[in-house]
CSV table of C-alpha atoms in Angstrom, one decimal:
chain,number,residue,atom,x,y,z
A,1,UNK,CA,0.1,0.0,0.0
A,2,UNK,CA,1.2,3.5,-0.6
A,3,UNK,CA,1.9,6.0,2.3
A,4,UNK,CA,2.1,9.7,1.9
A,5,UNK,CA,3.6,12.2,4.2
A,6,UNK,CA,3.8,16.1,4.1
A,7,UNK,CA,7.4,17.2,5.0
A,8,UNK,CA,7.6,20.9,5.7
A,9,UNK,CA,11.3,20.3,6.1
A,10,UNK,CA,13.1,23.5,7.0
A,11,UNK,CA,16.3,23.3,8.8
A,12,UNK,CA,17.8,26.3,10.6
A,13,UNK,CA,19.4,28.7,8.4
A,14,UNK,CA,23.0,28.1,8.5
A,15,UNK,CA,25.8,30.5,7.8
A,16,UNK,CA,28.3,29.5,5.3
A,17,UNK,CA,31.2,31.9,5.1
A,18,UNK,CA,32.2,32.8,1.6
A,19,UNK,CA,34.3,35.1,-0.3
A,20,UNK,CA,34.5,36.5,-3.8
A,21,UNK,CA,36.7,38.0,-6.3
A,22,UNK,CA,37.5,41.6,-5.5
A,23,UNK,CA,37.2,43.1,-8.8
A,24,UNK,CA,33.8,44.5,-8.4
A,25,UNK,CA,32.1,44.6,-5.2
A,26,UNK,CA,28.5,45.2,-4.3
A,27,UNK,CA,27.4,48.7,-3.3
A,28,UNK,CA,28.7,49.9,0.1
A,29,UNK,CA,26.5,49.1,3.1
A,30,UNK,CA,25.4,45.7,1.7
A,31,UNK,CA,26.1,42.3,3.5
A,32,UNK,CA,29.6,41.2,2.3
A,33,UNK,CA,29.1,37.5,2.8
A,34,UNK,CA,27.1,35.2,0.6
A,35,UNK,CA,25.2,33.0,3.0
A,36,UNK,CA,23.2,29.8,2.2
A,37,UNK,CA,20.2,28.5,3.9
A,38,UNK,CA,20.6,24.7,4.8
A,39,UNK,CA,20.3,22.4,1.8
A,40,UNK,CA,16.9,20.8,2.1
A,41,UNK,CA,14.3,19.2,-0.3
A,42,UNK,CA,10.6,20.1,-0.2
A,43,UNK,CA,9.9,19.0,-3.8
A,44,UNK,CA,10.2,15.2,-3.2
A,45,UNK,CA,11.8,14.4,0.1
A,46,UNK,CA,12.5,15.2,3.6
A,47,UNK,CA,15.8,17.0,4.6
A,48,UNK,CA,19.1,15.6,3.2
A,49,UNK,CA,21.4,13.5,5.3
A,50,UNK,CA,24.3,15.3,7.0
A,51,UNK,CA,26.5,12.8,5.4
A,52,UNK,CA,25.7,14.1,1.9
A,53,UNK,CA,28.1,16.3,0.2
A,54,UNK,CA,27.1,18.9,-2.6
A,55,UNK,CA,28.7,20.6,-5.3
A,56,UNK,CA,27.7,24.4,-5.5
A,57,UNK,CA,28.2,27.0,-8.1
A,58,UNK,CA,27.5,30.6,-8.5
A,59,UNK,CA,27.5,31.5,-12.2
A,60,UNK,CA,28.4,35.1,-12.2
A,61,UNK,CA,27.3,37.8,-14.6
A,62,UNK,CA,26.8,35.0,-17.3
A,63,UNK,CA,30.6,34.7,-17.6
A,64,UNK,CA,32.4,32.9,-14.9
A,65,UNK,CA,32.2,30.8,-11.7
A,66,UNK,CA,32.1,33.1,-8.6
A,67,UNK,CA,31.8,30.0,-6.4
A,68,UNK,CA,33.2,26.6,-7.5
A,69,UNK,CA,33.2,24.5,-4.3
A,70,UNK,CA,31.4,21.9,-2.2
A,71,UNK,CA,29.2,22.2,0.7
A,72,UNK,CA,29.8,19.9,3.7
A,73,UNK,CA,28.3,19.3,7.2
A,74,UNK,CA,30.6,20.3,10.0
A,75,UNK,CA,29.7,18.2,13.0
A,76,UNK,CA,31.9,20.3,15.2
A,77,UNK,CA,30.1,23.6,14.5
A,78,UNK,CA,26.7,22.0,13.3
A,79,UNK,CA,26.9,24.1,10.2
A,80,UNK,CA,27.1,23.5,6.4
A,81,UNK,CA,30.6,24.8,5.4
A,82,UNK,CA,32.8,24.8,2.2
A,83,UNK,CA,34.8,21.6,1.5
A,84,UNK,CA,37.6,23.9,0.4
A,85,UNK,CA,37.7,26.8,3.0
A,86,UNK,CA,37.4,30.1,1.3
A,87,UNK,CA,35.4,33.3,1.4
A,88,UNK,CA,32.8,34.7,-1.2
A,89,UNK,CA,31.3,38.2,-1.1
A,90,UNK,CA,28.4,39.6,-3.0
A,91,UNK,CA,29.8,41.2,-6.1
A,92,UNK,CA,27.7,43.8,-8.0
A,93,UNK,CA,25.9,42.2,-10.9
A,94,UNK,CA,23.9,38.9,-11.3
A,95,UNK,CA,24.6,35.6,-9.4
A,96,UNK,CA,23.0,32.3,-10.4
A,97,UNK,CA,23.4,29.7,-7.7
A,98,UNK,CA,22.8,26.0,-8.3
A,99,UNK,CA,23.9,22.7,-6.8
A,100,UNK,CA,23.9,18.9,-7.2
A,101,UNK,CA,24.8,15.9,-5.1
A,102,UNK,CA,28.5,15.1,-5.1
A,103,UNK,CA,28.3,12.0,-2.9
A,104,UNK,CA,26.2,10.2,-0.4
A,105,UNK,CA,27.8,8.2,2.2
A,106,UNK,CA,30.7,6.3,0.5
A,107,UNK,CA,29.3,6.4,-3.1
A,108,UNK,CA,29.6,9.3,-5.5
A,109,UNK,CA,28.1,10.8,-8.5
A,110,UNK,CA,31.5,10.3,-10.3
A,111,UNK,CA,31.3,6.7,-9.5
A,112,UNK,CA,27.8,6.3,-10.6
A,113,UNK,CA,27.9,8.1,-14.0
A,114,UNK,CA,31.7,7.4,-14.5
A,115,UNK,CA,34.0,9.9,-16.4
A,116,UNK,CA,32.3,12.8,-18.2
A,117,UNK,CA,30.5,14.5,-15.6
A,118,UNK,CA,31.1,18.2,-16.4
A,119,UNK,CA,29.7,21.8,-16.3
A,120,UNK,CA,29.7,24.3,-19.1
A,121,UNK,CA,28.4,27.7,-17.9
A,122,UNK,CA,25.0,27.0,-16.2
A,123,UNK,CA,24.6,23.5,-17.6
A,124,UNK,CA,25.5,20.2,-15.9
A,125,UNK,CA,26.2,17.4,-18.2
A,126,UNK,CA,25.9,13.8,-17.2
A,127,UNK,CA,27.2,11.1,-19.5
A,128,UNK,CA,25.2,8.0,-20.6
A,129,UNK,CA,24.2,5.7,-17.7
A,130,UNK,CA,22.7,2.4,-18.0
A,131,UNK,CA,20.5,1.4,-15.2
A,132,UNK,CA,19.5,-2.2,-14.2
A,133,UNK,CA,18.5,-4.1,-11.1
A,134,UNK,CA,22.2,-4.8,-10.4
A,135,UNK,CA,23.2,-1.1,-10.6
A,136,UNK,CA,24.2,0.6,-7.2
A,137,UNK,CA,21.0,2.4,-6.2
A,138,UNK,CA,21.9,6.1,-6.2
A,139,UNK,CA,19.4,8.9,-5.4
A,140,UNK,CA,20.9,11.7,-7.5
A,141,UNK,CA,19.7,15.2,-6.6
A,142,UNK,CA,20.0,18.6,-8.4
A,143,UNK,CA,18.7,21.9,-7.1
A,144,UNK,CA,16.4,24.5,-8.4
A,145,UNK,CA,18.5,27.5,-9.4
A,146,UNK,CA,18.4,30.8,-7.5
A,147,UNK,CA,19.0,34.0,-9.3
A,148,UNK,CA,20.0,37.2,-7.5
A,149,UNK,CA,20.9,40.7,-8.8
A,150,UNK,CA,22.6,43.1,-6.5
A,151,UNK,CA,20.4,45.8,-8.1
A,152,UNK,CA,17.4,44.2,-6.3
A,153,UNK,CA,19.3,44.5,-3.0
A,154,UNK,CA,18.3,41.0,-1.9
A,155,UNK,CA,21.1,39.5,0.1
A,156,UNK,CA,19.1,37.0,2.2
A,157,UNK,CA,20.3,33.6,2.8
A,158,UNK,CA,20.2,31.6,-0.5
A,159,UNK,CA,17.9,28.6,-0.4
A,160,UNK,CA,18.8,25.3,-2.1
A,161,UNK,CA,15.7,23.2,-3.0
A,162,UNK,CA,16.7,19.7,-4.3
A,163,UNK,CA,14.8,17.5,-6.8
A,164,UNK,CA,15.3,13.8,-7.6
A,165,UNK,CA,16.4,13.0,-11.1
A,166,UNK,CA,15.0,9.4,-11.2
A,167,UNK,CA,11.7,7.8,-10.6
A,168,UNK,CA,11.1,4.5,-8.7
A,169,UNK,CA,9.2,1.7,-10.0
A,170,UNK,CA,7.8,-1.7,-8.6
A,171,UNK,CA,6.0,-4.3,-10.7
A,172,UNK,CA,4.4,-7.6,-9.6
A,173,UNK,CA,2.6,-10.3,-11.5
A,174,UNK,CA,-0.3,-12.4,-10.1
A,175,UNK,CA,-3.5,-14.2,-11.0
A,176,UNK,CA,-6.4,-12.0,-10.3
A,177,UNK,CA,-8.2,-12.5,-7.1
A,178,UNK,CA,-11.4,-12.2,-9.1
A,179,UNK,CA,-10.7,-15.4,-11.1
A,180,UNK,CA,-13.5,-17.9,-10.7
A,181,UNK,CA,-12.9,-20.9,-8.7
A,182,UNK,CA,-12.0,-23.7,-11.0
A,183,UNK,CA,-10.4,-21.7,-13.8
A,184,UNK,CA,-7.5,-23.6,-15.1
A,185,UNK,CA,-4.1,-22.2,-14.3
A,186,UNK,CA,-1.7,-21.0,-16.8
A,187,UNK,CA,1.9,-22.6,-17.1
A,188,UNK,CA,4.3,-19.8,-16.6
A,189,UNK,CA,7.7,-19.5,-18.5
A,190,UNK,CA,8.8,-15.8,-17.9
A,191,UNK,CA,7.5,-12.3,-17.2
A,192,UNK,CA,10.0,-9.4,-17.6
A,193,UNK,CA,10.8,-6.0,-19.2
A,194,UNK,CA,11.8,-6.9,-22.7
A,195,UNK,CA,14.3,-5.4,-25.1
A,196,UNK,CA,12.1,-2.5,-26.0
A,197,UNK,CA,12.5,-1.1,-22.6
A,198,UNK,CA,14.8,2.0,-22.5
A,199,UNK,CA,17.3,1.9,-19.5
A,200,UNK,CA,20.1,4.2,-20.7
A,201,UNK,CA,20.2,8.0,-21.2
A,202,UNK,CA,22.3,11.0,-21.2
A,203,UNK,CA,21.3,14.1,-19.2
A,204,UNK,CA,21.7,17.9,-19.5
A,205,UNK,CA,20.5,20.1,-16.6
A,206,UNK,CA,20.4,23.6,-17.4
A,207,UNK,CA,19.9,26.1,-14.5
A,208,UNK,CA,18.0,29.1,-15.8
A,209,UNK,CA,18.1,32.5,-14.5
A,210,UNK,CA,14.1,32.3,-14.2
A,211,UNK,CA,14.5,29.9,-11.4
A,212,UNK,CA,13.8,26.5,-13.3
A,213,UNK,CA,16.0,23.7,-14.1
A,214,UNK,CA,15.6,22.4,-17.6
A,215,UNK,CA,16.3,18.7,-17.7
A,216,UNK,CA,16.9,17.2,-21.3
A,217,UNK,CA,17.3,13.5,-21.9
A,218,UNK,CA,19.2,12.2,-25.1
A,219,UNK,CA,20.4,9.1,-26.5
A,220,UNK,CA,17.6,6.8,-25.0
A,221,UNK,CA,18.8,3.1,-25.7
A,222,UNK,CA,18.2,-0.4,-24.3
A,223,UNK,CA,21.4,-1.3,-22.7
A,224,UNK,CA,21.1,-4.9,-21.9
A,225,UNK,CA,18.3,-6.6,-19.8
A,226,UNK,CA,17.0,-4.5,-16.9
A,227,UNK,CA,16.7,-7.7,-14.9
A,228,UNK,CA,18.2,-11.2,-15.4
A,229,UNK,CA,15.3,-13.3,-16.7
A,230,UNK,CA,14.1,-16.3,-14.7
A,231,UNK,CA,12.8,-19.2,-16.6
A,232,UNK,CA,9.9,-20.5,-14.5
A,233,UNK,CA,10.0,-23.6,-16.5
A,234,UNK,CA,6.3,-23.8,-17.3
A,235,UNK,CA,5.2,-23.9,-13.7
A,236,UNK,CA,1.6,-24.2,-12.9
A,237,UNK,CA,0.4,-20.8,-11.8
A,238,UNK,CA,-3.1,-20.2,-10.7
A,239,UNK,CA,-5.3,-18.2,-8.2
A,240,UNK,CA,-3.6,-18.0,-4.8
A,241,UNK,CA,-0.1,-18.4,-6.2
A,242,UNK,CA,2.6,-16.2,-4.5
A,243,UNK,CA,3.1,-13.0,-6.9
A,244,UNK,CA,6.2,-12.7,-8.8
A,245,UNK,CA,8.3,-9.4,-8.5
A,246,UNK,CA,8.9,-8.8,-12.1
A,247,UNK,CA,12.0,-6.6,-11.5
A,248,UNK,CA,13.9,-8.8,-9.0
A,249,UNK,CA,12.6,-11.9,-10.6
A,250,UNK,CA,11.7,-13.6,-7.3
A,251,UNK,CA,8.5,-15.2,-6.3
A,252,UNK,CA,7.6,-13.2,-3.1
A,253,UNK,CA,4.5,-11.5,-1.6
A,254,UNK,CA,6.2,-8.1,-1.5
A,255,UNK,CA,7.7,-6.0,-4.4
A,256,UNK,CA,10.8,-4.1,-4.5
A,257,UNK,CA,11.2,-0.5,-5.9
A,258,UNK,CA,14.0,0.3,-8.2
A,259,UNK,CA,15.4,3.6,-9.8
A,260,UNK,CA,14.6,4.1,-13.3
A,261,UNK,CA,15.0,6.8,-15.8
A,262,UNK,CA,12.0,9.2,-16.2
A,263,UNK,CA,10.1,8.2,-19.3
A,264,UNK,CA,7.4,9.4,-21.7
A,265,UNK,CA,4.4,7.3,-22.5
A,266,UNK,CA,5.8,6.3,-26.0
A,267,UNK,CA,8.7,4.7,-24.2
A,268,UNK,CA,6.4,2.4,-22.1
A,269,UNK,CA,4.5,0.8,-25.0
A,270,UNK,CA,4.9,-3.0,-25.5
A,271,UNK,CA,7.8,-3.2,-23.0
A,272,UNK,CA,6.6,-5.9,-20.7
A,273,UNK,CA,6.5,-9.7,-21.8
A,274,UNK,CA,4.4,-12.7,-20.4
A,275,UNK,CA,5.5,-16.0,-21.7
A,276,UNK,CA,3.1,-18.9,-20.9
A,277,UNK,CA,1.1,-21.8,-21.9
A,278,UNK,CA,-2.7,-22.7,-21.6
A,279,UNK,CA,-3.5,-26.0,-20.7
A,280,UNK,CA,-4.3,-28.3,-23.7
A,281,UNK,CA,-3.2,-25.8,-26.4
A,282,UNK,CA,-0.7,-27.3,-29.0
A,283,UNK,CA,1.0,-25.8,-32.0
A,284,UNK,CA,-1.0,-26.8,-35.0
A,285,UNK,CA,2.1,-27.6,-37.0
A,286,UNK,CA,4.4,-29.4,-34.5
A,287,UNK,CA,2.0,-30.6,-32.1
A,288,UNK,CA,4.1,-29.4,-29.2
A,289,UNK,CA,2.5,-27.3,-26.4
A,290,UNK,CA,1.9,-23.8,-27.7
A,291,UNK,CA,3.9,-21.2,-26.0
A,292,UNK,CA,2.4,-17.8,-26.1
A,293,UNK,CA,4.1,-14.4,-25.5
A,294,UNK,CA,1.8,-11.4,-24.6
A,295,UNK,CA,3.4,-8.1,-25.0
A,296,UNK,CA,2.0,-5.5,-22.6
A,297,UNK,CA,2.0,-1.7,-22.3
A,298,UNK,CA,1.8,0.4,-19.2
A,299,UNK,CA,-1.6,2.2,-18.8
A,300,UNK,CA,-2.5,4.9,-21.3
A,301,UNK,CA,-0.9,8.3,-20.6
A,302,UNK,CA,1.6,6.8,-18.2
A,303,UNK,CA,4.5,9.1,-17.6
A,304,UNK,CA,7.5,8.3,-15.2
A,305,UNK,CA,8.5,11.7,-13.5
A,306,UNK,CA,11.5,12.2,-11.4
A,307,UNK,CA,10.7,12.2,-7.7
A,308,UNK,CA,7.7,9.9,-8.1
A,309,UNK,CA,7.0,6.3,-7.3
A,310,UNK,CA,5.0,3.9,-9.5
A,311,UNK,CA,3.6,0.6,-8.3
A,312,UNK,CA,2.2,-1.8,-10.9
A,313,UNK,CA,0.4,-5.1,-10.6
A,314,UNK,CA,-0.1,-7.2,-13.7
A,315,UNK,CA,-3.0,-9.5,-13.4
A,316,UNK,CA,-4.3,-12.5,-15.4
A,317,UNK,CA,-7.9,-13.6,-15.5
A,318,UNK,CA,-9.8,-15.6,-18.3
A,319,UNK,CA,-7.2,-14.9,-20.9
A,320,UNK,CA,-6.7,-11.2,-20.2
A,321,UNK,CA,-3.8,-9.6,-19.0
A,322,UNK,CA,-4.3,-6.1,-17.2
A,323,UNK,CA,-1.7,-3.7,-15.9
A,324,UNK,CA,-3.0,-1.7,-12.9
A,325,UNK,CA,-1.1,1.5,-11.7
A,326,UNK,CA,-0.6,3.3,-8.3
A,327,UNK,CA,1.1,6.6,-8.5
A,328,UNK,CA,2.5,8.4,-5.4
A,329,UNK,CA,4.9,11.2,-4.6
A,330,UNK,CA,8.2,10.3,-3.2
A,331,UNK,CA,7.0,11.7,0.3
A,332,UNK,CA,5.6,15.0,-0.7
A,333,UNK,CA,1.9,16.0,-0.9
A,334,UNK,CA,1.9,19.6,-2.2
A,335,UNK,CA,0.2,19.5,-5.6
A,336,UNK,CA,1.9,21.7,-8.1
A,337,UNK,CA,1.7,21.2,-11.8
A,338,UNK,CA,-1.2,19.8,-14.0
A,339,UNK,CA,-3.6,17.0,-12.9
A,340,UNK,CA,-1.7,14.7,-15.3
A,341,UNK,CA,1.4,14.9,-13.4
A,342,UNK,CA,-0.1,14.6,-9.9
A,343,UNK,CA,-0.3,11.5,-7.9
A,344,UNK,CA,-3.5,9.5,-6.9
A,345,UNK,CA,-4.0,10.1,-3.3
A,346,UNK,CA,-7.1,9.1,-1.4
A,347,UNK,CA,-8.2,7.8,2.0
A,348,UNK,CA,-10.9,5.5,3.2
A,349,UNK,CA,-13.2,7.3,5.9
A,350,UNK,CA,-15.5,4.4,6.6
A,351,UNK,CA,-18.8,2.7,6.5
A,352,UNK,CA,-22.0,4.1,8.3
A,353,UNK,CA,-22.7,1.2,10.7
A,354,UNK,CA,-26.5,2.2,10.9
A,355,UNK,CA,-26.8,1.3,7.4
A,356,UNK,CA,-24.9,-2.2,7.2
A,357,UNK,CA,-23.4,-4.9,9.1
A,358,UNK,CA,-19.5,-4.8,9.1
A,359,UNK,CA,-17.5,-7.8,9.5
A,360,UNK,CA,-14.0,-7.2,8.3
A,361,UNK,CA,-14.2,-6.5,4.7
A,362,UNK,CA,-17.7,-8.2,4.4
A,363,UNK,CA,-20.4,-5.4,4.2
A,364,UNK,CA,-23.9,-6.8,4.5
A,365,UNK,CA,-27.1,-4.9,3.9
A,366,UNK,CA,-29.3,-4.2,7.0
A,367,UNK,CA,-33.1,-4.2,6.9
A,368,UNK,CA,-35.4,-1.7,8.5
A,369,UNK,CA,-38.5,-2.3,10.6
A,370,UNK,CA,-40.5,-3.4,7.6
A,371,UNK,CA,-37.9,-5.9,6.3
A,372,UNK,CA,-36.7,-3.6,3.6
A,373,UNK,CA,-33.0,-3.4,2.7
A,374,UNK,CA,-31.5,-0.2,3.9
A,375,UNK,CA,-29.0,1.8,1.4
A,376,UNK,CA,-25.4,1.1,2.4
A,377,UNK,CA,-23.6,4.4,3.1
A,378,UNK,CA,-19.8,4.6,2.4
A,379,UNK,CA,-17.4,7.6,2.7
A,380,UNK,CA,-14.0,8.3,1.3
A,381,UNK,CA,-11.7,11.3,0.3
A,382,UNK,CA,-9.8,12.1,-2.9
A,383,UNK,CA,-6.9,14.5,-2.4
A,384,UNK,CA,-5.4,14.4,-5.9
A,385,UNK,CA,-5.6,14.7,-9.0
A,386,UNK,CA,-7.1,17.9,-8.0
A,387,UNK,CA,-9.3,17.8,-11.3
A,388,UNK,CA,-10.5,14.4,-12.1
A,389,UNK,CA,-13.6,12.2,-12.2
A,390,UNK,CA,-14.0,9.2,-9.7
A,391,UNK,CA,-15.6,5.9,-10.6
A,392,UNK,CA,-16.9,3.3,-8.3
A,393,UNK,CA,-17.2,0.0,-10.1
A,394,UNK,CA,-19.0,-3.2,-9.1
A,395,UNK,CA,-16.7,-6.1,-10.1
A,396,UNK,CA,-19.3,-8.8,-10.3
A,397,UNK,CA,-23.1,-9.1,-10.1
A,398,UNK,CA,-23.3,-5.5,-10.8
A,399,UNK,CA,-27.0,-5.8,-12.1
A,400,UNK,CA,-28.2,-6.5,-8.6
A,401,UNK,CA,-27.0,-3.2,-7.4
A,402,UNK,CA,-27.4,0.5,-7.9
A,403,UNK,CA,-24.9,3.3,-6.8
A,404,UNK,CA,-25.5,6.9,-6.3
A,405,UNK,CA,-24.2,9.3,-7.3
A,406,UNK,CA,-24.1,7.9,-10.9
A,407,UNK,CA,-24.2,9.5,-14.3
A,408,UNK,CA,-27.8,8.2,-15.0
A,409,UNK,CA,-26.8,6.3,-18.0
A,410,UNK,CA,-25.2,3.4,-15.8
A,411,UNK,CA,-26.6,3.3,-12.4
A,412,UNK,CA,-24.3,0.4,-11.5
A,413,UNK,CA,-21.3,2.6,-11.6
A,414,UNK,CA,-20.8,5.5,-9.2
A,415,UNK,CA,-19.2,8.6,-10.4
A,416,UNK,CA,-18.4,12.1,-9.5
A,417,UNK,CA,-16.1,15.1,-10.2
A,418,UNK,CA,-13.3,16.5,-8.1
A,419,UNK,CA,-12.4,20.1,-8.9
A,420,UNK,CA,-13.3,23.7,-8.2
A,421,UNK,CA,-16.2,24.1,-10.8
A,422,UNK,CA,-19.8,24.5,-9.7
A,423,UNK,CA,-21.1,21.0,-8.6
A,424,UNK,CA,-17.6,19.5,-8.1
A,425,UNK,CA,-16.3,18.1,-4.8
A,426,UNK,CA,-13.3,19.8,-3.6
A,427,UNK,CA,-10.1,17.8,-3.1
A,428,UNK,CA,-9.9,16.5,0.6
A,429,UNK,CA,-13.7,16.9,1.2
A,430,UNK,CA,-15.8,13.9,2.2
A,431,UNK,CA,-17.4,11.9,-0.6
A,432,UNK,CA,-20.6,10.1,0.3
A,433,UNK,CA,-21.8,7.2,-1.8
A,434,UNK,CA,-24.8,4.8,-1.5
A,435,UNK,CA,-25.3,1.3,-2.6
A,436,UNK,CA,-29.0,0.1,-3.2
A,437,UNK,CA,-30.3,-3.4,-3.7
A,438,UNK,CA,-33.9,-4.4,-4.8
A,439,UNK,CA,-35.7,-6.4,-2.2
A,440,UNK,CA,-37.1,-8.5,-5.0
A,441,UNK,CA,-33.6,-9.6,-5.9
A,442,UNK,CA,-32.9,-11.1,-2.2
A,443,UNK,CA,-32.2,-14.8,-2.5
A,444,UNK,CA,-34.6,-17.1,-0.9
A,445,UNK,CA,-34.1,-18.5,2.5
A,446,UNK,CA,-31.6,-21.2,2.5
A,447,UNK,CA,-29.9,-20.0,-0.8
A,448,UNK,CA,-26.4,-18.3,-0.8
A,449,UNK,CA,-26.2,-14.6,-0.6
A,450,UNK,CA,-25.2,-12.3,-3.6
A,451,UNK,CA,-21.9,-10.7,-3.5
A,452,UNK,CA,-20.2,-8.1,-5.4
A,453,UNK,CA,-16.8,-6.4,-5.1
A,454,UNK,CA,-15.9,-2.8,-5.5
A,455,UNK,CA,-13.1,-1.1,-7.4
A,456,UNK,CA,-12.3,2.7,-7.1
A,457,UNK,CA,-10.4,4.5,-9.7
A,458,UNK,CA,-10.1,8.2,-11.0
A,459,UNK,CA,-9.4,9.8,-14.5
A,460,UNK,CA,-7.4,13.0,-14.6
A,461,UNK,CA,-8.7,15.8,-16.5
A,462,UNK,CA,-6.3,14.9,-19.4
A,463,UNK,CA,-7.6,11.3,-19.6
A,464,UNK,CA,-5.0,9.5,-17.4
A,465,UNK,CA,-6.4,6.7,-15.3
A,466,UNK,CA,-5.3,5.7,-11.7
A,467,UNK,CA,-6.4,3.0,-9.5
A,468,UNK,CA,-7.4,4.0,-6.0
A,469,UNK,CA,-7.7,0.5,-4.5
A,470,UNK,CA,-4.3,0.4,-2.8
A,471,UNK,CA,-5.5,3.7,-1.0
A,472,UNK,CA,-9.0,3.0,-0.4
A,473,UNK,CA,-9.1,-0.9,0.1
A,474,UNK,CA,-5.7,-1.2,1.7
A,475,UNK,CA,-6.9,-3.9,4.0
A,476,UNK,CA,-8.5,-6.1,1.3
A,477,UNK,CA,-11.3,-5.8,-1.1
A,478,UNK,CA,-14.7,-5.1,0.2
A,479,UNK,CA,-17.5,-7.6,-0.4
A,480,UNK,CA,-20.9,-6.0,-0.7
A,481,UNK,CA,-23.4,-8.7,0.5
A,482,UNK,CA,-27.2,-9.0,-0.3
A,483,UNK,CA,-28.4,-11.5,2.4
A,484,UNK,CA,-30.9,-14.2,1.7
A,485,UNK,CA,-34.4,-13.8,3.1
């Protein structure tokens, strides 16, 4: 399940003595020393570790480096200081400050990217880097640029706010829990990212005067398998089988996140292969068991953005493979940018116990004093995307149930809008929905009850779809039960 935290990380401002060239000083009476606020991340993470070391630059008057040094934590003084002692003063003109991670603990940017890390004016160049599951996990950080002109007389501490270059992804494969009992298992040979998957890129990060960092990726290539590919030998794989972690190629209940390059949707089409057999199928020519390969894409509109975590579950049921996605911020909940770029974040509030009997995930209709079924009342919240449409789908026996609110065209699917327009529900505000069942549809005494499952999702304003089930049904899928007479 996903967890989201808001970090208002702000370390105390720390004075870093610095000094500058003496050829052109700031106007008399201004503070002489350039001071930095403590390095911290509020875009995607909490505060940096004191063991991290950062490269820091001041690109002065668009002509030379006024500061070319590192920032390190001094345990003795409890301050960030320069790795190479020196003094830097405010010189009259324009200063453009930017920074990036030099090393974290015992591993460095130079070791990760190899030779070729360089700066040219206000651009940081990173050479091509292939990432696989065997690659050392390295959370490379780069700052937002900070532009200052002495004409504005702003000599306050310079804040360095960092961003993650990479995204994180986890993928598991399993047979759908909705698979009917008795359905034949498949015989699995492999499930993995195939040779269409891009895992190597070059990077240029340009720190602009307007306070943005422009990240450009070039030379995208497939540089060997992202994971070693386990041959599962055609093992019988059915309902209840332990999921397979696609990236680590292990059969385990949990799944691991790995750093990956940010990607556009075009790079995530037909990149995931499932190799399997269906019982009794044979090749019409050779007569041998027929081995199939299904080539899957990630959901429509998917993008992998730096500083976001993406969790996928690939399920199989009745001959159909489905890729479900949960998107989350690293640890940060402030929503900036378009709804297409925002994480899917929601929380379950609860069932109204006066409307139903609650036993774990089993939710059963109550009856009133006249023996009539009482509508079941449920409540949840959606925090983001901040402009989206939500859907509550019945996963089986849908025709026995009605959900409100709905769109009128299909009363078996609940729907509504999140946003700021008239009639919308504001993000983070309670969403009430009701499930109805017809008394005439109740099974006769002695017959089994009717059961339906629920699936929650949202569609962002640009069309991208997100599953909310790991948020809302984090303790397991709900069962909505119409009891017998």
